[in-house]
PDB file of C-alpha atoms in Angstrom:
ATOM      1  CA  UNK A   1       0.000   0.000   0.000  1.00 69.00           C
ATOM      2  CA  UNK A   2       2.841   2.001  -0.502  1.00 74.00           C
ATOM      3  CA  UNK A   3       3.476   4.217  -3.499  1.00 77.00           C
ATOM      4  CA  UNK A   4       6.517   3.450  -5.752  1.00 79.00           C
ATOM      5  CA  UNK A   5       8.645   6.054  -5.096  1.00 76.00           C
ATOM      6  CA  UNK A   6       8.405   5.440  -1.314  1.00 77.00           C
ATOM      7  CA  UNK A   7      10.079   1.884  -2.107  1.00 83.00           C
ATOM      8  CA  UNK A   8      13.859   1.271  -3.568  1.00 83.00           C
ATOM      9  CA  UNK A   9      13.654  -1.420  -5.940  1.00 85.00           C
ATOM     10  CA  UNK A  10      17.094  -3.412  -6.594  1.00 82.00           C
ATOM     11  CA  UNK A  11      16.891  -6.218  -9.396  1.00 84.00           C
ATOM     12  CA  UNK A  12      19.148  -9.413  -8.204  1.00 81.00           C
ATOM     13  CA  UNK A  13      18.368 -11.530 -11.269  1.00 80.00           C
ATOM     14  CA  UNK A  14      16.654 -10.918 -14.371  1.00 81.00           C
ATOM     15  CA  UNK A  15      13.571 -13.270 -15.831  1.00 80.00           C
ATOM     16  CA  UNK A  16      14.050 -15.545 -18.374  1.00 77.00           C
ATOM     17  CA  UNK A  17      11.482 -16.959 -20.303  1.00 71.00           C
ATOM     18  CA  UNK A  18      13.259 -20.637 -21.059  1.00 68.00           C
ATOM     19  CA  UNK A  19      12.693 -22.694 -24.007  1.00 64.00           C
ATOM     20  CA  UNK A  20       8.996 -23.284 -24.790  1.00 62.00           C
ATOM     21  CA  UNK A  21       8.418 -21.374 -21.145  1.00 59.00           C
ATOM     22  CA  UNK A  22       9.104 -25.232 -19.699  1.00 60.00           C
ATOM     23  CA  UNK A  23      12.922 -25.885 -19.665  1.00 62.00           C
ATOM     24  CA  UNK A  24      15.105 -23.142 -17.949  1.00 65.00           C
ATOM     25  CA  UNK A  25      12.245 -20.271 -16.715  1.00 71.00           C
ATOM     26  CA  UNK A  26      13.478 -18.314 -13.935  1.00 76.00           C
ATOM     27  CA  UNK A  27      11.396 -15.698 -12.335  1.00 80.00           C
ATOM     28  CA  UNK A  28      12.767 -12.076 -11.635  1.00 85.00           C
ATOM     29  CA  UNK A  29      14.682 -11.966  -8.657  1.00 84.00           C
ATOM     30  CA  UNK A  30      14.470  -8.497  -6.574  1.00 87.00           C
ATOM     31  CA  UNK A  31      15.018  -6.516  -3.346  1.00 84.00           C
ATOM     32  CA  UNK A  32      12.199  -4.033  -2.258  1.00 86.00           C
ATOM     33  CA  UNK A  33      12.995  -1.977   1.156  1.00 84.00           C
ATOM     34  CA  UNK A  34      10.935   1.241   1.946  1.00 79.00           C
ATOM     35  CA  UNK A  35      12.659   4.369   1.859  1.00 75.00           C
ATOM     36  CA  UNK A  36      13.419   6.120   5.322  1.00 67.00           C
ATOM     37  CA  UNK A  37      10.096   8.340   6.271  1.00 54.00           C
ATOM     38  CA  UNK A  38       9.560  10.506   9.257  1.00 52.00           C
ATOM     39  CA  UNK A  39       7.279   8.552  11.781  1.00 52.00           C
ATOM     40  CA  UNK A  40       4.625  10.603  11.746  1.00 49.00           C
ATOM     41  CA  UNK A  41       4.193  10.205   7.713  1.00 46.00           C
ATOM     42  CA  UNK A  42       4.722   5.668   8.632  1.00 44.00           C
ATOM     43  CA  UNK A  43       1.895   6.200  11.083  1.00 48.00           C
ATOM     44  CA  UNK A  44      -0.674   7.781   9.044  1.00 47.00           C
ATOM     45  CA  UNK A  45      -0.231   5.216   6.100  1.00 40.00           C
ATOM     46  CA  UNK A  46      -0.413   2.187   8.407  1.00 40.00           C
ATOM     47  CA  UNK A  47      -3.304   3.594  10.488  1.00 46.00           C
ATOM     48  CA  UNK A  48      -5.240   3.946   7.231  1.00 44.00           C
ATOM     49  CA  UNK A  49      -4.912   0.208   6.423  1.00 39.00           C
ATOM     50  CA  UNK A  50      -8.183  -2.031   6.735  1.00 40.00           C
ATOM     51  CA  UNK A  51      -8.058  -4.906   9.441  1.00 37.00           C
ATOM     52  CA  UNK A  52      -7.677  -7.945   8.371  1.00 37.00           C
ATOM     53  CA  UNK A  53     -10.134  -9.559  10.599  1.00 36.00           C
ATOM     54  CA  UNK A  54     -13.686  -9.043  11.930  1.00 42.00           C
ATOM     55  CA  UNK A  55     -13.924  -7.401  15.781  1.00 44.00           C
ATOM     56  CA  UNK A  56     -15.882 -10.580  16.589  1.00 42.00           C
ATOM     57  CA  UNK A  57     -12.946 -13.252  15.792  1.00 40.00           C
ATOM     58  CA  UNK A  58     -11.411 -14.795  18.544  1.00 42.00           C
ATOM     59  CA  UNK A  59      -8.309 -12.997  19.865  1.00 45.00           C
ATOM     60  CA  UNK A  60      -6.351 -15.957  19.659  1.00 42.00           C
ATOM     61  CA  UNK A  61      -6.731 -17.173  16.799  1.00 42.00           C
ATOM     62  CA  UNK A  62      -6.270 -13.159  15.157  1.00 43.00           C
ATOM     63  CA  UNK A  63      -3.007 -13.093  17.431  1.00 44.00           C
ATOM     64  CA  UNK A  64      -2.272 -16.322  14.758  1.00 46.00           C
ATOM     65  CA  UNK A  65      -3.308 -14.800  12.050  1.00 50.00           C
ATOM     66  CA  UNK A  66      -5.706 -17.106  10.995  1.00 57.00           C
ATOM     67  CA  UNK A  67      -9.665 -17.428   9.940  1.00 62.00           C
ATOM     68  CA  UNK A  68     -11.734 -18.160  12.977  1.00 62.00           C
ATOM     69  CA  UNK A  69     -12.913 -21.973  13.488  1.00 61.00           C
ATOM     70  CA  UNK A  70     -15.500 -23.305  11.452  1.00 66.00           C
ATOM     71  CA  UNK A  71     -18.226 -25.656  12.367  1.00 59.00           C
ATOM     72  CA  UNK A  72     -16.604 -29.001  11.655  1.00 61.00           C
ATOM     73  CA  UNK A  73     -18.089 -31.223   8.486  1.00 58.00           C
ATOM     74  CA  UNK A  74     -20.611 -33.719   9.140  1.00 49.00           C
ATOM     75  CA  UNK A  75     -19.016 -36.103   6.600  1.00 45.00           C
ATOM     76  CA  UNK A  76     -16.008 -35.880   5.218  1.00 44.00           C
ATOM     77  CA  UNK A  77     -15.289 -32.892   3.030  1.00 48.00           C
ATOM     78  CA  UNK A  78     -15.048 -33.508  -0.757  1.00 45.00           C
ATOM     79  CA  UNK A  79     -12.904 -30.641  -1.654  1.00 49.00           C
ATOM     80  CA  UNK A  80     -10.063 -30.920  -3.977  1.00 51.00           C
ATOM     81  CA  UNK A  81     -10.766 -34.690  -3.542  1.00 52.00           C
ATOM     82  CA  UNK A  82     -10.554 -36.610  -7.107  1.00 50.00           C
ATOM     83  CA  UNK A  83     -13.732 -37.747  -8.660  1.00 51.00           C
ATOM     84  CA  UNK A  84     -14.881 -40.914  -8.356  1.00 51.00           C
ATOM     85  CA  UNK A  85     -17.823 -41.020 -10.759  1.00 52.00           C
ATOM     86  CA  UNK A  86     -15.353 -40.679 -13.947  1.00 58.00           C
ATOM     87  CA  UNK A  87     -15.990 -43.466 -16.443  1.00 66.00           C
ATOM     88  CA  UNK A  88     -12.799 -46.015 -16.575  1.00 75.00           C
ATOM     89  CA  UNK A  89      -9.587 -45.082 -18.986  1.00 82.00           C
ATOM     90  CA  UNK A  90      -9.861 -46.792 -21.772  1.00 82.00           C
ATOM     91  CA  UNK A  91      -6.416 -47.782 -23.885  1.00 87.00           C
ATOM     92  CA  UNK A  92      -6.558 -45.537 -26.961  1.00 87.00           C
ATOM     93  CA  UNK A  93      -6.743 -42.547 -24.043  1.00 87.00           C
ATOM     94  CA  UNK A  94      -3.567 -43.623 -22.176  1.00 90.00           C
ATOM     95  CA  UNK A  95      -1.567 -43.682 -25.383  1.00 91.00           C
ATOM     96  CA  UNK A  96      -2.791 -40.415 -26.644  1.00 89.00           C
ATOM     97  CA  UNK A  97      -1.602 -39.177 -23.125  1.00 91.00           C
ATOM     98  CA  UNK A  98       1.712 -40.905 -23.488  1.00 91.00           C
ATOM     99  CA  UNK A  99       2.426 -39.665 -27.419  1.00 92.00           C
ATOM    100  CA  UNK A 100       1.551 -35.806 -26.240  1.00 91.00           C
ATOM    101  CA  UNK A 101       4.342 -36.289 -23.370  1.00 92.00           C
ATOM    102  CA  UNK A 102       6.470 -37.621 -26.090  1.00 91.00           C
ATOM    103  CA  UNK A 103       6.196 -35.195 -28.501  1.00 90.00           C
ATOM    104  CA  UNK A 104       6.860 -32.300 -25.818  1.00 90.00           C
ATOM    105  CA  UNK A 105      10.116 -34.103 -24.544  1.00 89.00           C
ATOM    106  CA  UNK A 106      11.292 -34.670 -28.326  1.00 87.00           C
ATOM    107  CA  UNK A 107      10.862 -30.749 -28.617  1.00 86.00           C
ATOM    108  CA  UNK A 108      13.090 -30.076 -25.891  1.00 84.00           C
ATOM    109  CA  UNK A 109      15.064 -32.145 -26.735  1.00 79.00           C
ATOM    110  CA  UNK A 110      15.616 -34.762 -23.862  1.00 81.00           C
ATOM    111  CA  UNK A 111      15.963 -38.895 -24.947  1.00 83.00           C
ATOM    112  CA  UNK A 112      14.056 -40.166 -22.415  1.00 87.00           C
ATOM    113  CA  UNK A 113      11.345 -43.114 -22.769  1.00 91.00           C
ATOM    114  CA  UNK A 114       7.374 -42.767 -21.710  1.00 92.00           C
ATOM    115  CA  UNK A 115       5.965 -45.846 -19.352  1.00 92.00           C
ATOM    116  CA  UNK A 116       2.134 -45.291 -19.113  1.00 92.00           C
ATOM    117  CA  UNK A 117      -0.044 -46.767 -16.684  1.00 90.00           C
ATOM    118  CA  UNK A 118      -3.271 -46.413 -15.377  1.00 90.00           C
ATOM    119  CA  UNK A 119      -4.248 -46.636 -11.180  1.00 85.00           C
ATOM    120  CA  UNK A 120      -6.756 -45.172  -8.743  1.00 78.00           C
ATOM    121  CA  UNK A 121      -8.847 -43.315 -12.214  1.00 82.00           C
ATOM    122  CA  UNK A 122      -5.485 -41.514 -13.232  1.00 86.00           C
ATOM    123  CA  UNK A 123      -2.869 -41.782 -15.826  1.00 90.00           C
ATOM    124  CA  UNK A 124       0.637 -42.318 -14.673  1.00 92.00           C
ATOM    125  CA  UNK A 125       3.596 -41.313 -16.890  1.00 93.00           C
ATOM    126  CA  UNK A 126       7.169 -42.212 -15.933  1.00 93.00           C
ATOM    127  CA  UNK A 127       9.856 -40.615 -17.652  1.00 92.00           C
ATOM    128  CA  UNK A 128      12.694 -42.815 -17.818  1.00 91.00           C
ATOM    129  CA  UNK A 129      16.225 -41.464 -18.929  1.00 84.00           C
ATOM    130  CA  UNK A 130      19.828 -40.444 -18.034  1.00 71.00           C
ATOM    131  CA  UNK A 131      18.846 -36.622 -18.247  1.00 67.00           C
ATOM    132  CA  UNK A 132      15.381 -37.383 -16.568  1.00 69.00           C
ATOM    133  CA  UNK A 133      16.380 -35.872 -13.754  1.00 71.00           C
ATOM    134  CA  UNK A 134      16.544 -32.208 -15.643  1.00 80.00           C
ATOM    135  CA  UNK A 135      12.843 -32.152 -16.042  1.00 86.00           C
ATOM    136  CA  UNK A 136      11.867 -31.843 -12.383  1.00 87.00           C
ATOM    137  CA  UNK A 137      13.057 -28.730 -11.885  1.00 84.00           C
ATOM    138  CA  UNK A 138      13.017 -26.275  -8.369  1.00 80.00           C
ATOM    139  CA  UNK A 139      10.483 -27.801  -6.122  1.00 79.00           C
ATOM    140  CA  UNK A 140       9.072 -29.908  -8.799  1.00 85.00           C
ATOM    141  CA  UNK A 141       7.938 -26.541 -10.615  1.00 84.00           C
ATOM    142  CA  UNK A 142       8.844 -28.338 -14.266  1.00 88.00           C
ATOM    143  CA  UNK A 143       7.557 -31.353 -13.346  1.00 90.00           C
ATOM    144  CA  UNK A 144       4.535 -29.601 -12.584  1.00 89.00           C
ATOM    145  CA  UNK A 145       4.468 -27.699 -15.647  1.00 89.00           C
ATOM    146  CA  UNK A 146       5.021 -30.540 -18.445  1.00 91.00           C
ATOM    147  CA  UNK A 147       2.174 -32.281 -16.218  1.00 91.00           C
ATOM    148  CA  UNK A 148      -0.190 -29.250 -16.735  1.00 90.00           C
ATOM    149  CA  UNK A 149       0.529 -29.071 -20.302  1.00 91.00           C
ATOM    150  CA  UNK A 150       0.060 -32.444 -21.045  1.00 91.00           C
ATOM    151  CA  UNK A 151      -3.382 -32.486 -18.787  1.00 90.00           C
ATOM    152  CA  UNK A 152      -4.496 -28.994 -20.715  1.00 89.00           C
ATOM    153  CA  UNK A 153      -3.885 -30.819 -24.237  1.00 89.00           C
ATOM    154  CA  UNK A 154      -5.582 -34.276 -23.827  1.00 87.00           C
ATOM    155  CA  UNK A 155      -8.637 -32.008 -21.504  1.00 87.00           C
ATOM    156  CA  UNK A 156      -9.329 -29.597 -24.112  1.00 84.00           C
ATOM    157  CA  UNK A 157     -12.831 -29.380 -24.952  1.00 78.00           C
ATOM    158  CA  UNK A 158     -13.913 -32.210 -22.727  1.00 77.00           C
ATOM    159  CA  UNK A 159     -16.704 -31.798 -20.021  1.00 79.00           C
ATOM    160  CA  UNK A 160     -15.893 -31.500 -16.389  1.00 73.00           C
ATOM    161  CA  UNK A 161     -17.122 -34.841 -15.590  1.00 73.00           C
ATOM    162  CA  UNK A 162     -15.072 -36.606 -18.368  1.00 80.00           C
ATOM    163  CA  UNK A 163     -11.924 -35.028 -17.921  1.00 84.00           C
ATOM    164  CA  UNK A 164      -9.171 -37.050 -17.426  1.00 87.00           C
ATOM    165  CA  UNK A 165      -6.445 -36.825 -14.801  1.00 88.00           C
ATOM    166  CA  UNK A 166      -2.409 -36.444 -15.400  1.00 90.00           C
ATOM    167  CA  UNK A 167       0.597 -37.361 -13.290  1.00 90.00           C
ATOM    168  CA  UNK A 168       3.525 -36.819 -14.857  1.00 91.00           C
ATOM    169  CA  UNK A 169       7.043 -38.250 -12.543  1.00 92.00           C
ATOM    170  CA  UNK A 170      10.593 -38.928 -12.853  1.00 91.00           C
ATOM    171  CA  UNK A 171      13.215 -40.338 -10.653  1.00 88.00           C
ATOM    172  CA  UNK A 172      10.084 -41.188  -8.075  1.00 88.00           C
ATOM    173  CA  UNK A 173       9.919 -37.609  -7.337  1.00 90.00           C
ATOM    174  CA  UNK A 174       6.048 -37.361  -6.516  1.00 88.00           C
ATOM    175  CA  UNK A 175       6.500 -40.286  -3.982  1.00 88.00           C
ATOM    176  CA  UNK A 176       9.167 -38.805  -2.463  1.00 90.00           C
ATOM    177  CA  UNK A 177       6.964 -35.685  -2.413  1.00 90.00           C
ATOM    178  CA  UNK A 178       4.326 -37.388  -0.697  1.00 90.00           C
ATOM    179  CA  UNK A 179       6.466 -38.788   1.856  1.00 92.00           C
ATOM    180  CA  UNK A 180       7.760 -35.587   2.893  1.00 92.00           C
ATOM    181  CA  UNK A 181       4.135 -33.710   2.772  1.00 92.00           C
ATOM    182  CA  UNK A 182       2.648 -37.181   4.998  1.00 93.00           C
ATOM    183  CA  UNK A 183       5.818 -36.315   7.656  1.00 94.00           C
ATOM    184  CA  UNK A 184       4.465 -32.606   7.863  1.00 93.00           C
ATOM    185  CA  UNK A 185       1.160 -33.245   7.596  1.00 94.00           C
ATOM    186  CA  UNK A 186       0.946 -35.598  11.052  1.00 94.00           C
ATOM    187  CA  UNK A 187       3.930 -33.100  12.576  1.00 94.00           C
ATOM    188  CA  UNK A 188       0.709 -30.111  11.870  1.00 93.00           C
ATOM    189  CA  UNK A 189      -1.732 -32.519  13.385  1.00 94.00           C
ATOM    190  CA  UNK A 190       0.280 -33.337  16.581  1.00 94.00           C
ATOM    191  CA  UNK A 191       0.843 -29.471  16.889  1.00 93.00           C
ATOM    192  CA  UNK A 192      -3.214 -28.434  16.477  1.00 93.00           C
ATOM    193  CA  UNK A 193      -4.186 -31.817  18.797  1.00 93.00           C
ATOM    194  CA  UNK A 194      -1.466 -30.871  21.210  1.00 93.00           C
ATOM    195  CA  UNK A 195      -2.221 -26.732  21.584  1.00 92.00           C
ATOM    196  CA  UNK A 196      -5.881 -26.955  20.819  1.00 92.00           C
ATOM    197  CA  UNK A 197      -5.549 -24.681  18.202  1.00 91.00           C
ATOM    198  CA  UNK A 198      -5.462 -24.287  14.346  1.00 93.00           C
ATOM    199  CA  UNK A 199      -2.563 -24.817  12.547  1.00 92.00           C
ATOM    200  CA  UNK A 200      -1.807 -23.536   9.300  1.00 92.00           C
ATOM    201  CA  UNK A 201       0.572 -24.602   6.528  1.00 92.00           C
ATOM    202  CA  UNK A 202       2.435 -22.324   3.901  1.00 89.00           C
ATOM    203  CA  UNK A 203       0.652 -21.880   0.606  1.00 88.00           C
ATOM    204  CA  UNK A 204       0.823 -24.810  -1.620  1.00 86.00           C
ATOM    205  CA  UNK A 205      -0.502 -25.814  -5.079  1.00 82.00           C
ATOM    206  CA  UNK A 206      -3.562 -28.138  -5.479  1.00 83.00           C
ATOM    207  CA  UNK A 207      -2.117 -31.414  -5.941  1.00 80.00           C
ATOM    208  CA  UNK A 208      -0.351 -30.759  -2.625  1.00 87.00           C
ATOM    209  CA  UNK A 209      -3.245 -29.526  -0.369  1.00 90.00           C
ATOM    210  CA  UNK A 210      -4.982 -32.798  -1.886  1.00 90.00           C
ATOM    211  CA  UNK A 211      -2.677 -35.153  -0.774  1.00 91.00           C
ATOM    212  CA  UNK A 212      -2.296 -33.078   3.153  1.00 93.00           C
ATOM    213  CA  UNK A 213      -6.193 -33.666   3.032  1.00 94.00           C
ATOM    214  CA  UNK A 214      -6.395 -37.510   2.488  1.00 92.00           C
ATOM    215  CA  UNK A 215      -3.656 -37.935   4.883  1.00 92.00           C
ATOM    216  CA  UNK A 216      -5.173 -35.926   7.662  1.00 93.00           C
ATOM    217  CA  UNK A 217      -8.946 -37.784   6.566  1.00 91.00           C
ATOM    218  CA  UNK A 218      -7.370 -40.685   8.334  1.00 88.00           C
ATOM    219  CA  UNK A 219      -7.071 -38.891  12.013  1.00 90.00           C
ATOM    220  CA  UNK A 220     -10.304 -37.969  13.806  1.00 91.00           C
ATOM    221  CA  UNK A 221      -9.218 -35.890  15.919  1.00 93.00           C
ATOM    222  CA  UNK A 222      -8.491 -32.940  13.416  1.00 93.00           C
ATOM    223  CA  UNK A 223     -10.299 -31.853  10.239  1.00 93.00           C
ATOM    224  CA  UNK A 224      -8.850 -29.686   7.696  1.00 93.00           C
ATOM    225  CA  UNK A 225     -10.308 -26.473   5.031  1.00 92.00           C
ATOM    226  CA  UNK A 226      -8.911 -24.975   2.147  1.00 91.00           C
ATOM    227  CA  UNK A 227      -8.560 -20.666   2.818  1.00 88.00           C
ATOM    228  CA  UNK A 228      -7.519 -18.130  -0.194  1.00 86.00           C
ATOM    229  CA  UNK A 229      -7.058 -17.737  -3.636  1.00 83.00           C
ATOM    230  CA  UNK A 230      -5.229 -18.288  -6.048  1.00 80.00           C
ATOM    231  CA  UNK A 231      -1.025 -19.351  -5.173  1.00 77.00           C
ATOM    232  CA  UNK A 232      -1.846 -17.879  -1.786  1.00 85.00           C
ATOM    233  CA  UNK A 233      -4.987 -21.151  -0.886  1.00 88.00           C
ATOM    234  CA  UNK A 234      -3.334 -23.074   2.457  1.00 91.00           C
ATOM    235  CA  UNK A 235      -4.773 -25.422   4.004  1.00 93.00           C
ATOM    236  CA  UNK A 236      -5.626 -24.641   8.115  1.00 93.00           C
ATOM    237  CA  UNK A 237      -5.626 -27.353  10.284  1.00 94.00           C
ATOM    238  CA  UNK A 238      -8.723 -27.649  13.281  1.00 94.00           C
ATOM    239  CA  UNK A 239      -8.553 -29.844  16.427  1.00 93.00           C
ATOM    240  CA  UNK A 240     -12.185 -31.677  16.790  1.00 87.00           C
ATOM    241  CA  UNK A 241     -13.666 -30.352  20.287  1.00 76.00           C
ATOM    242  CA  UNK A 242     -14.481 -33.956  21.130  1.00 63.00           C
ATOM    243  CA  UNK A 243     -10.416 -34.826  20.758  1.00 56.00           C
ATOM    244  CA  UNK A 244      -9.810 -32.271  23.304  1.00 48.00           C
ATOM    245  CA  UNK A 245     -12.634 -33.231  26.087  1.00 49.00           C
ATOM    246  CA  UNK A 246     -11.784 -36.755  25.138  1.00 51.00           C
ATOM    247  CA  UNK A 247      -7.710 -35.649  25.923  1.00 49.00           C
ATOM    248  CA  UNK A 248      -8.604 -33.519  29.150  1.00 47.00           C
ATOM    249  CA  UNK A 249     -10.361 -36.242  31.023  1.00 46.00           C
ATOM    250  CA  UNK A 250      -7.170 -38.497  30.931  1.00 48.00           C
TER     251      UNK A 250
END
């Protein structure tokens, strides 16, 4: 909220848009620091800033900057769950999948081979290779992006309830994943059961915040929701009241 010539902007690293925006795209690196300003000037700017939260949330959860408890679900919530009520892969599907993967890795160029298979209503693909390892990228973020590619080509047109989901992997990478997002998952569980409190992750894409909510399905004591938009969704983390009762009268 800050006008741009109250802010010094230094550029560390410039953007670069990679091949095909897949292979070698960096994001602008830069430093932003506000300029010096008498105190009185600071004051008025920040006391003209909206609050965040309603007067009626709970202190302590505002003190944690985080959305006041909701009622928890009746039955389990559904969100960013996959759906069930697809009809089943058939094979001419899978290897139209596998030849668009193909055709983007020829492109890049990278020789690595395609293994397709199909489990749980999704389409696996396995890129197998020496230079396999390339493709995943920081955090998985090419990984991710040859997967949404490949899910935006085969998808195109198709209604919501036919559309067919993508996992793209090298190198195990998404298992790996999922063992390190299971580890803090239960760690964020422990912490909400054990403070009686919400917990809340850091931002996190969608194929993420899925997997945190299966894993935490499994423990009745907590239940989990989805806040924000956009990069910026988390997922908060609720203690069930009848955990706590249940852990106060041992």
């Amino acid at each position: 909220n800050l006008e741009e010539d109250r802010l010094d902007v230094h550029v560390i690293e410039e953007s670069t848009r990679g091949f095909l925006g897949i292979v070698g795209q960096r994001d602008a690196r830069i430093r932003v620091t506000v300029k010096e300003m008498p105190r009185e000037l600071t004051e008025e700017i920040l006391g003209d800033l909206p609050s965040v939260f309603p007067p009626e949330q709970d202190a302590e959860i505002r003190e944690a900057g985080m959305p006041a408890e909701p009622e928890p679900p009746s039955e389990q919530r559904q969100e960013e769950m996959p759906d069930e009520s697809q009809d089943p892969i058939d094979e001419h599907t899978v290897e139209q999948v596998k030849k668009i993967l193909e055709g983007i890795l020829e492109r890049i160029p990278v020789e690595a081979e395609v293994v397709s298979s199909v489990a749980d209503g999704a389409i696996n693909l396995e890129i197998r290779g020496d230079g396999s390892g390339l493709l995943i990228g920081k955090r998985g973020q090419t990984l991710d992006a040859l997967q949404f590619v490949v899910s935006k080509c085969v998808n195109k047109g198709a209604p919501s309830n036919k559309k067919v989901e993508v996992t793209v992997d090298t190198e195990n990478y998404r298992q790996r994943k999922t063992e390190n997002l299971r580890e803090t998952a239960l760690k964020m569980s422990q912490k909400a059961k054990k403070t009686l409190k919400p917990v809340s992750f850091n931002p996190m894409p969608p194929s993420e915040r899925r997997i945190i909510h299966l894993i935490l399905a499994e423990d009745n004591e907590v239940y989990t929701k989805s806040y924000g938009e956009g990069p910026m969704r988390r997922i908060i983390v609720y203690p069930r009241r009848g955990g706590a009762n249940k852990r106060r009268r041992r």
